[in-house]
PDB file of C-alpha atoms and ligand atoms in Angstrom:
ATOM      1  CA  MET A  95      35.504  87.802  43.923  1.00  0.00           C
ATOM      2  CA  PRO A  96      35.537  84.934  41.668  1.00  0.00           C
ATOM      3  CA  GLU A  97      37.968  82.716  41.834  1.00  0.00           C
ATOM      4  CA  THR A  98      40.288  83.029  38.491  1.00  0.00           C
ATOM      5  CA  ASN A  99      41.610  79.735  36.168  1.00  0.00           C
ATOM      6  CA  THR A 100      45.351  79.177  36.449  1.00  0.00           C
ATOM      7  CA  PHE A 101      46.885  79.223  32.956  1.00  0.00           C
ATOM      8  CA  LYS A 102      46.903  75.548  33.614  1.00  0.00           C
ATOM      9  CA  GLN A 103      43.547  75.352  33.872  1.00  0.00           C
ATOM     10  CA  ASP A 104      42.507  77.104  31.170  1.00  0.00           C
ATOM     11  CA  LEU A 105      45.033  75.297  28.946  1.00  0.00           C
ATOM     12  CA  GLN A 106      43.145  72.188  29.746  1.00  0.00           C
ATOM     13  CA  ILE A 107      39.763  74.228  28.446  1.00  0.00           C
ATOM     14  CA  LEU A 108      41.394  75.056  25.308  1.00  0.00           C
ATOM     15  CA  LYS A 109      42.612  71.887  24.693  1.00  0.00           C
ATOM     16  CA  ASP A 110      38.518  70.847  24.639  1.00  0.00           C
ATOM     17  CA  LEU A 111      37.786  74.086  22.706  1.00  0.00           C
ATOM     18  CA  GLN A 112      40.327  73.076  20.267  1.00  0.00           C
ATOM     19  CA  VAL A 113      38.185  70.224  19.258  1.00  0.00           C
ATOM     20  CA  LEU A 114      35.250  72.024  18.932  1.00  0.00           C
ATOM     21  CA  ASP A 115      36.751  74.623  16.711  1.00  0.00           C
ATOM     22  CA  LYS A 116      38.857  71.973  14.313  1.00  0.00           C
ATOM     23  CA  GLN A 117      35.086  70.369  13.749  1.00  0.00           C
ATOM     24  CA  ILE A 118      33.449  74.153  13.195  1.00  0.00           C
ATOM     25  CA  TYR A 119      36.160  75.243  11.085  1.00  0.00           C
ATOM     26  CA  ASP A 120      36.048  71.688   8.765  1.00  0.00           C
ATOM     27  CA  PHE A 121      32.403  71.844   8.718  1.00  0.00           C
ATOM     28  CA  SER A 122      32.748  75.760   7.596  1.00  0.00           C
ATOM     29  CA  GLN A 123      35.158  74.623   4.763  1.00  0.00           C
ATOM     30  CA  GLU A 124      32.287  71.933   3.960  1.00  0.00           C
ATOM     31  CA  LEU A 125      29.544  74.754   3.504  1.00  0.00           C
ATOM     32  CA  MET A 126      31.934  76.969   0.930  1.00  0.00           C
ATOM     33  CA  GLN A 127      32.276  73.563  -0.864  1.00  0.00           C
ATOM     34  CA  VAL A 128      28.487  73.598  -1.252  1.00  0.00           C
ATOM     35  CA  PRO A 129      28.125  76.332  -4.094  1.00  0.00           C
ATOM     36  CA  VAL A 130      31.550  75.117  -5.584  1.00  0.00           C
ATOM     37  CA  GLN A 131      30.085  71.316  -5.958  1.00  0.00           C
ATOM     38  CA  GLN A 132      26.759  72.689  -7.622  1.00  0.00           C
ATOM     39  CA  LYS A 133      28.649  74.490 -10.059  1.00  0.00           C
ATOM     40  CA  VAL A 134      30.955  71.551 -11.005  1.00  0.00           C
ATOM     41  CA  TYR A 135      27.522  69.525 -10.965  1.00  0.00           C
ATOM     42  CA  GLU A 136      25.866  72.280 -13.526  1.00  0.00           C
ATOM     43  CA  GLN A 137      28.687  72.738 -15.622  1.00  0.00           C
ATOM     44  CA  GLU A 138      28.811  68.437 -16.076  1.00  0.00           C
ATOM     45  CA  PHE A 139      25.276  68.698 -17.065  1.00  0.00           C
ATOM     46  CA  GLU A 140      25.573  71.571 -19.144  1.00  0.00           C
ATOM     47  CA  SER A 141      28.551  69.568 -21.175  1.00  0.00           C
ATOM     48  CA  VAL A 142      26.176  66.784 -21.631  1.00  0.00           C
ATOM     49  CA  LYS A 143      23.540  68.731 -22.793  1.00  0.00           C
ATOM     50  CA  LYS A 144      25.698  70.352 -25.051  1.00  0.00           C
ATOM     51  CA  ASN A 145      26.975  67.396 -26.676  1.00  0.00           C
ATOM     52  CA  PHE A 146      23.366  66.407 -26.976  1.00  0.00           C
ATOM     53  CA  GLN A 147      22.093  69.525 -28.552  1.00  0.00           C
ATOM     54  CA  ALA A 148      25.244  69.188 -31.295  1.00  0.00           C
ATOM     55  CA  LEU A 149      23.872  65.819 -32.141  1.00  0.00           C
ATOM     56  CA  GLU A 150      20.238  67.232 -32.540  1.00  0.00           C
ATOM     57  CA  ASP A 151      21.972  69.897 -34.738  1.00  0.00           C
ATOM     58  CA  LYS A 152      23.475  67.252 -37.164  1.00  0.00           C
ATOM     59  CA  LEU A 153      19.929  65.556 -37.585  1.00  0.00           C
ATOM     60  CA  LYS A 154      18.412  68.379 -38.326  1.00  0.00           C
ATOM     61  CA  GLN A 155      21.090  69.421 -41.079  1.00  0.00           C
ATOM     62  CA  ALA A 156      20.954  65.789 -42.426  1.00  0.00           C
ATOM     63  CA  LYS A 157      17.172  66.089 -42.796  1.00  0.00           C
ATOM     64  CA  LEU A 158      17.337  69.556 -44.608  1.00  0.00           C
ATOM     65  CA  LYS A 159      20.055  68.596 -47.007  1.00  0.00           C
ATOM     66  CA  GLN A 160      17.786  65.345 -47.994  1.00  0.00           C
ATOM     67  CA  LYS A 161      14.592  67.178 -48.496  1.00  0.00           C
ATOM     68  CA  GLU A 162      16.667  70.139 -50.470  1.00  0.00           C
ATOM     69  CA  LYS A 163      18.406  67.173 -52.882  1.00  0.00           C
ATOM     70  CA  GLU A 164      14.867  65.614 -52.980  1.00  0.00           C
ATOM     71  CA  LEU A 165      13.293  68.598 -53.829  1.00  0.00           C
ATOM     72  CA  ASP A 166      16.075  69.632 -56.845  1.00  0.00           C
ATOM     73  CA  LEU A 167      15.319  65.729 -58.336  1.00  0.00           C
ATOM     74  CA  GLY A 168      11.799  66.198 -58.224  1.00  0.00           C
ATOM     75  CA  GLN A 169      12.186  69.117 -60.394  1.00  0.00           C
ATOM     76  CA  LYS A 170      14.922  67.395 -62.754  1.00  0.00           C
ATOM     77  CA  GLU A 171      12.606  64.923 -63.222  1.00  0.00           C
ATOM     78  CA  GLU A 172       9.814  67.383 -64.480  1.00  0.00           C
ATOM     79  CA  GLN A 173      12.493  68.679 -66.756  1.00  0.00           C
ATOM     80  CA  ILE A 174      13.061  65.470 -68.263  1.00  0.00           C
ATOM     81  CA  LEU A 175       9.124  64.822 -68.871  1.00  0.00           C
ATOM     82  CA  LYS A 176       8.804  67.912 -70.107  1.00  0.00           C
ATOM     83  CA  ARG A 177      12.110  67.941 -72.420  1.00  0.00           C
ATOM     84  CA  GLN A 178      10.968  64.258 -73.716  1.00  0.00           C
ATOM     85  CA  GLY A 179       7.298  65.650 -74.668  1.00  0.00           C
ATOM     86  CA  GLN A 180       9.233  68.362 -76.960  1.00  0.00           C
ATOM     87  CA  LEU A 181      10.848  65.202 -78.119  1.00  0.00           C
ATOM     88  CA  ASN A 182       7.758  64.569 -80.596  1.00  0.00           C
ATOM     89  CA  LEU A 183       7.489  68.572 -81.701  1.00  0.00           C
ATOM     90  CA  VAL A 184      11.006  68.690 -83.104  1.00  0.00           C
ATOM     91  CA  LYS A 185      11.180  69.510 -86.739  1.00  0.00           C
ATOM     92  CA  THR A 186      14.694  68.261 -86.984  1.00  0.00           C
ATOM     93  CA  ASN A 187      17.426  65.422 -86.479  1.00  0.00           C
ATOM     94  CA  GLU A 188      20.003  67.693 -84.870  1.00  0.00           C
ATOM     95  CA  GLU A 189      17.467  69.163 -82.410  1.00  0.00           C
ATOM     96  CA  TYR A 190      16.268  65.642 -81.799  1.00  0.00           C
ATOM     97  CA  SER A 191      19.596  64.578 -80.440  1.00  0.00           C
ATOM     98  CA  ALA A 192      20.338  67.820 -78.937  1.00  0.00           C
ATOM     99  CA  ILE A 193      17.069  67.178 -76.590  1.00  0.00           C
ATOM    100  CA  ARG A 194      18.027  63.283 -76.425  1.00  0.00           C
ATOM    101  CA  MET A 195      21.652  64.405 -74.986  1.00  0.00           C
ATOM    102  CA  GLU A 196      20.225  66.993 -72.681  1.00  0.00           C
ATOM    103  CA  ILE A 197      17.687  64.111 -71.425  1.00  0.00           C
ATOM    104  CA  ALA A 198      20.841  61.598 -70.798  1.00  0.00           C
ATOM    105  CA  ASN A 199      22.633  64.217 -69.035  1.00  0.00           C
ATOM    106  CA  MET A 200      19.678  65.315 -66.602  1.00  0.00           C
ATOM    107  CA  LYS A 201      19.181  61.388 -66.104  1.00  0.00           C
ATOM    108  CA  ALA A 202      23.112  60.896 -65.057  1.00  0.00           C
ATOM    109  CA  ASP A 203      22.907  64.139 -63.059  1.00  0.00           C
ATOM    110  CA  ASN A 204      19.726  62.241 -61.133  1.00  0.00           C
ATOM    111  CA  SER A 205      21.358  58.958 -60.200  1.00  0.00           C
ATOM    112  CA  VAL A 206      23.912  61.022 -58.666  1.00  0.00           C
ATOM    113  CA  LEU A 207      21.183  62.667 -56.726  1.00  0.00           C
ATOM    114  CA  GLU A 208      19.382  59.231 -55.626  1.00  0.00           C
ATOM    115  CA  GLU A 209      22.523  58.016 -54.509  1.00  0.00           C
ATOM    116  CA  ALA A 210      23.382  60.890 -52.796  1.00  0.00           C
ATOM    117  CA  ILE A 211      19.574  60.806 -51.313  1.00  0.00           C
ATOM    118  CA  LEU A 212      19.980  57.297 -50.223  1.00  0.00           C
ATOM    119  CA  LEU A 213      23.124  57.753 -48.246  1.00  0.00           C
ATOM    120  CA  LEU A 214      21.245  60.897 -46.490  1.00  0.00           C
ATOM    121  CA  MET A 215      18.428  58.672 -45.650  1.00  0.00           C
ATOM    122  CA  ASP A 216      21.074  56.048 -44.294  1.00  0.00           C
ATOM    123  CA  GLU A 217      22.405  58.957 -42.168  1.00  0.00           C
ATOM    124  CA  VAL A 218      19.123  60.435 -40.738  1.00  0.00           C
ATOM    125  CA  GLU A 219      18.366  56.751 -39.680  1.00  0.00           C
ATOM    126  CA  VAL A 220      21.764  56.218 -37.499  1.00  0.00           C
ATOM    127  CA  GLU A 221      20.968  59.781 -36.285  1.00  0.00           C
ATOM    128  CA  THR A 222      17.778  59.760 -35.502  1.00  0.00           C
ATOM    129  CA  LYS A 223      18.543  56.706 -33.273  1.00  0.00           C
ATOM    130  CA  GLN A 224      21.171  58.523 -31.648  1.00  0.00           C
ATOM    131  CA  VAL A 225      19.067  61.138 -30.669  1.00  0.00           C
ATOM    132  CA  ASN A 226      16.630  58.948 -29.092  1.00  0.00           C
ATOM    133  CA  ALA A 227      18.721  56.975 -26.671  1.00  0.00           C
ATOM    134  CA  GLY A 228      20.390  60.616 -26.242  1.00  0.00           C
ATOM    135  CA  LYS A 229      16.819  62.223 -25.129  1.00  0.00           C
ATOM    136  CA  GLU A 230      16.915  58.960 -22.557  1.00  0.00           C
ATOM    137  CA  THR A 231      20.337  59.836 -21.459  1.00  0.00           C
ATOM    138  CA  MET A 232      19.118  63.596 -21.262  1.00  0.00           C
ATOM    139  CA  LYS A 233      16.374  62.684 -18.458  1.00  0.00           C
ATOM    140  CA  LEU A 234      18.179  60.638 -16.749  1.00  0.00           C
ATOM    141  CA  GLU A 235      21.234  63.720 -16.261  1.00  0.00           C
ATOM    142  CA  GLU A 236      18.460  66.069 -15.744  1.00  0.00           C
ATOM    143  CA  LYS A 237      17.120  63.744 -12.688  1.00  0.00           C
ATOM    144  CA  LYS A 238      21.089  63.250 -11.593  1.00  0.00           C
ATOM    145  CA  LEU A 239      21.521  67.088 -11.180  1.00  0.00           C
ATOM    146  CA  ALA A 240      18.050  67.597  -9.483  1.00  0.00           C
ATOM    147  CA  ASP A 241      19.383  64.736  -6.727  1.00  0.00           C
ATOM    148  CA  ARG A 242      22.918  65.805  -6.360  1.00  0.00           C
ATOM    149  CA  LYS A 243      21.347  69.589  -6.317  1.00  0.00           C
ATOM    150  CA  THR A 244      19.183  68.160  -3.271  1.00  0.00           C
ATOM    151  CA  GLU A 245      21.976  66.288  -1.575  1.00  0.00           C
ATOM    152  CA  LEU A 246      24.030  69.816  -1.422  1.00  0.00           C
ATOM    153  CA  VAL A 247      21.056  71.705  -0.111  1.00  0.00           C
ATOM    154  CA  GLN A 248      20.747  68.736   2.760  1.00  0.00           C
ATOM    155  CA  ARG A 249      24.201  68.830   3.043  1.00  0.00           C
ATOM    156  CA  GLU A 250      24.438  72.710   3.515  1.00  0.00           C
ATOM    157  CA  LYS A 251      21.377  72.246   6.111  1.00  0.00           C
ATOM    158  CA  GLU A 252      23.242  69.783   8.384  1.00  0.00           C
ATOM    159  CA  CYS A 253      26.364  71.909   8.316  1.00  0.00           C
ATOM    160  CA  ARG A 254      25.032  74.612   9.554  1.00  0.00           C
ATOM    161  CA  PHE A 255      23.029  72.589  11.921  1.00  0.00           C
ATOM    162  CA  GLN A 256      26.636  71.167  13.301  1.00  0.00           C
ATOM    163  CA  ILE A 257      28.228  74.404  12.938  1.00  0.00           C
ATOM    164  CA  ASP A 258      25.174  76.251  15.177  1.00  0.00           C
ATOM    165  CA  ASP A 259      25.482  73.410  17.381  1.00  0.00           C
ATOM    166  CA  LEU A 260      28.978  73.160  18.075  1.00  0.00           C
ATOM    167  CA  LYS A 261      29.187  77.466  18.387  1.00  0.00           C
ATOM    168  CA  SER A 262      27.108  76.841  20.927  1.00  0.00           C
ATOM    169  CA  LYS A 263      28.783  74.809  22.648  1.00  0.00           C
ATOM    170  CA  ARG A 264      32.384  76.583  22.883  1.00  0.00           C
ATOM    171  CA  LYS A 265      30.290  79.512  24.184  1.00  0.00           C
ATOM    172  CA  ALA A 266      30.007  77.431  27.558  1.00  0.00           C
ATOM    173  CA  PHE A 267      33.930  76.868  27.627  1.00  0.00           C
ATOM    174  CA  ILE A 268      35.646  79.867  26.434  1.00  0.00           C
ATOM    175  CA  SER A 269      33.205  81.596  28.664  1.00  0.00           C
ATOM    176  CA  GLN A 270      35.205  79.887  31.739  1.00  0.00           C
ATOM    177  CA  VAL A 271      38.855  80.565  30.476  1.00  0.00           C
ATOM    178  CA  ASN A 272      40.518  84.108  31.256  1.00  0.00           C
ATOM    179  CA  ALA A 273      39.530  86.898  29.429  1.00  0.00           C
ATOM    180  CA  GLU A 274      43.016  87.668  28.193  1.00  0.00           C
ATOM    181  CA  THR A 275      43.691  84.269  27.376  1.00  0.00           C
ATOM    182  CA  ALA A 276      40.422  83.592  25.535  1.00  0.00           C
ATOM    183  CA  SER A 277      40.651  87.044  23.208  1.00  0.00           C
ATOM    184  CA  PHE A 278      44.697  85.663  22.437  1.00  0.00           C
ATOM    185  CA  TYR A 279      43.179  82.311  21.627  1.00  0.00           C
ATOM    186  CA  GLU A 280      40.610  83.830  19.539  1.00  0.00           C
ATOM    187  CA  ARG A 281      42.678  85.903  17.356  1.00  0.00           C
ATOM    188  CA  ILE A 282      45.272  83.130  16.629  1.00  0.00           C
ATOM    189  CA  LEU A 283      42.226  80.685  15.644  1.00  0.00           C
ATOM    190  CA  ALA A 284      41.240  83.209  13.420  1.00  0.00           C
ATOM    191  CA  LYS A 285      44.345  83.032  11.493  1.00  0.00           C
ATOM    192  CA  LYS A 286      45.029  79.224  11.796  1.00  0.00           C
ATOM    193  CA  SER A 287      42.566  77.447   9.771  1.00  0.00           C
ATOM    194  CA  GLY A 288      41.009  76.416  13.197  1.00  0.00           C
ATOM    195  CA  MET A 289      44.010  74.971  14.834  1.00  0.00           C
ATOM    196  CA  ALA A 290      44.627  77.562  17.166  1.00  0.00           C
ATOM    197  CA  LEU A 291      46.482  75.029  19.650  1.00  0.00           C
ATOM    198  CA  ALA A 292      49.538  72.810  18.744  1.00  0.00           C
ATOM    199  CA  ARG A 293      50.839  69.923  20.796  1.00  0.00           C
ATOM    200  CA  ILE A 294      54.471  69.067  21.304  1.00  0.00           C
ATOM    201  CA  ASP A 295      55.597  65.968  19.335  1.00  0.00           C
ATOM    202  CA  SER A 296      59.282  64.790  20.782  1.00  0.00           C
ATOM    203  CA  GLU A 297      60.448  68.395  20.974  1.00  0.00           C
ATOM    204  CA  ASN A 298      58.729  69.434  17.400  1.00  0.00           C
ATOM    205  CA  CYS A 299      55.786  71.316  17.139  1.00  0.00           C
ATOM    206  CA  SER A 300      53.093  69.204  15.406  1.00  0.00           C
ATOM    207  CA  SER A 301      51.429  71.214  13.702  1.00  0.00           C
ATOM    208  CA  CYS A 302      54.443  72.744  11.866  1.00  0.00           C
ATOM    209  CA  GLN A 303      57.043  70.509  12.512  1.00  0.00           C
ATOM    210  CA  MET A 304      59.576  72.453  13.679  1.00  0.00           C
ATOM    211  CA  LYS A 305      62.134  71.809  16.573  1.00  0.00           C
ATOM    212  CA  LEU A 306      61.597  73.948  19.122  1.00  0.00           C
ATOM    213  CA  ARG A 307      63.886  75.151  21.696  1.00  0.00           C
ATOM    214  CA  ALA A 308      65.004  73.560  24.911  1.00  0.00           C
ATOM    215  CA  GLN A 309      63.767  77.085  26.584  1.00  0.00           C
ATOM    216  CA  VAL A 310      60.803  76.935  24.482  1.00  0.00           C
ATOM    217  CA  LEU A 311      60.023  73.158  25.825  1.00  0.00           C
ATOM    218  CA  ASN A 312      60.578  74.404  29.369  1.00  0.00           C
ATOM    219  CA  GLU A 313      58.159  77.357  29.634  1.00  0.00           C
ATOM    220  CA  VAL A 314      55.590  74.571  27.963  1.00  0.00           C
ATOM    221  CA  LYS A 315      56.094  72.251  30.459  1.00  0.00           C
ATOM    222  CA  LEU A 316      55.834  75.043  33.281  1.00  0.00           C
ATOM    223  CA  GLN A 317      52.588  75.822  31.989  1.00  0.00           C
ATOM    224  CA  GLU A 318      52.396  79.186  33.751  1.00  0.00           C
ATOM    225  CA  LYS A 319      51.707  81.567  30.617  1.00  0.00           C
ATOM    226  CA  ILE A 320      51.113  81.322  26.875  1.00  0.00           C
ATOM    227  CA  VAL A 321      53.916  79.838  24.909  1.00  0.00           C
ATOM    228  CA  LEU A 322      53.815  80.185  20.875  1.00  0.00           C
ATOM    229  CA  CYS A 323      55.303  78.028  18.108  1.00  0.00           C
ATOM    230  CA  GLU A 324      58.072  80.638  17.042  1.00  0.00           C
ATOM    231  CA  ASN A 325      57.631  79.396  13.656  1.00  0.00           C
ATOM    232  CA  CYS A 326      53.701  79.023  13.322  1.00  0.00           C
ATOM    233  CA  THR A 327      52.806  81.095  16.194  1.00  0.00           C
ATOM    234  CA  ARG A 328      50.216  78.430  17.590  1.00  0.00           C
ATOM    235  CA  ILE A 329      49.761  78.033  21.370  1.00  0.00           C
ATOM    236  CA  LEU A 330      52.103  75.139  22.344  1.00  0.00           C
ATOM    237  CA  TYR A 331      50.691  72.620  24.630  1.00  0.00           C
ATOM    238  CA  GLU A 332      52.192  69.025  26.191  1.00  0.00           C
ATOM    239  CA  GLU A 333      49.980  65.970  26.216  1.00  0.00           C
ATOM    240  CA  ASN A 334      49.645  64.864  29.809  1.00  0.00           C
TER     241      ASN A 334
HETATM  242 ZN1   ZN B 159      54.816  75.176  14.712  1.00  0.00          ZN
END
C-alpha cells in the first residue's frame, strides 16, 4: 500500500496549488470580461456612428430646404414675368396699378426667399465640410473597432491557453493530495473566488482580516488537520 501524506505534507502541496488556482481564477475572470468589453467597444462605435448619421441627416435637410426655396423662387419669378406681360394688355389705370402692386409684393417676397437661400447655401457648405470630416473619422473608428476586436480575440485565445496549461499543471499537484483533503479543498475553492487558502497574518486571517481565536491559532500551528477561518471559511495556514 502506498504511503499516504501527512496533513502537513498535503498543506504544502495545497499552497503550491493555490498559486495555480489563483491564476486560473484570474484568467477565467478576464475571459468573462471579453464579451463585456466587446460590447463596450461596439457601443462606443455606435454612438460615434449615430452622431455622424445625425450630421448627414442635417445636411440632407438643409439641401432639401434650399431646393424647395429655389423652386419657389423660380415659380414666383415666372409669375412676375407673366404679370409684367399682362401690364401691356390692361385697359384701366386701376387694373394697371393693381398689377404693379402685385408685382412689387412678389418681388419683395422673392428678396426674402433669396436671403433665405443664401443662408441655406452657407449652411450646406459648412455642413458638407463637417460631413466630409466625419467620413474620415468614421473610417478611423471602423478600423479602431476592428483592431480592438482582433485584440480581444487574441486575448481570449491567450486566456484559454493559459487556463488549459494551468489546469493540466494543477492535476499533477492535486493528485498527490489525500482524496478527502483534495475534495474539501475543491469545494472551498469553487465558492471562494479562486482562493481556498488563507495565510495567518499576525493572528488575523489575511483574507478576511478577522482576528483568530487562540485555539484556532494553535490548531493551525499543529498542522494535523484542516482548520478553517470561522469567518470566511478558508483553510488557514501559517507561513513557514
Ligand atoms: Zn477569514
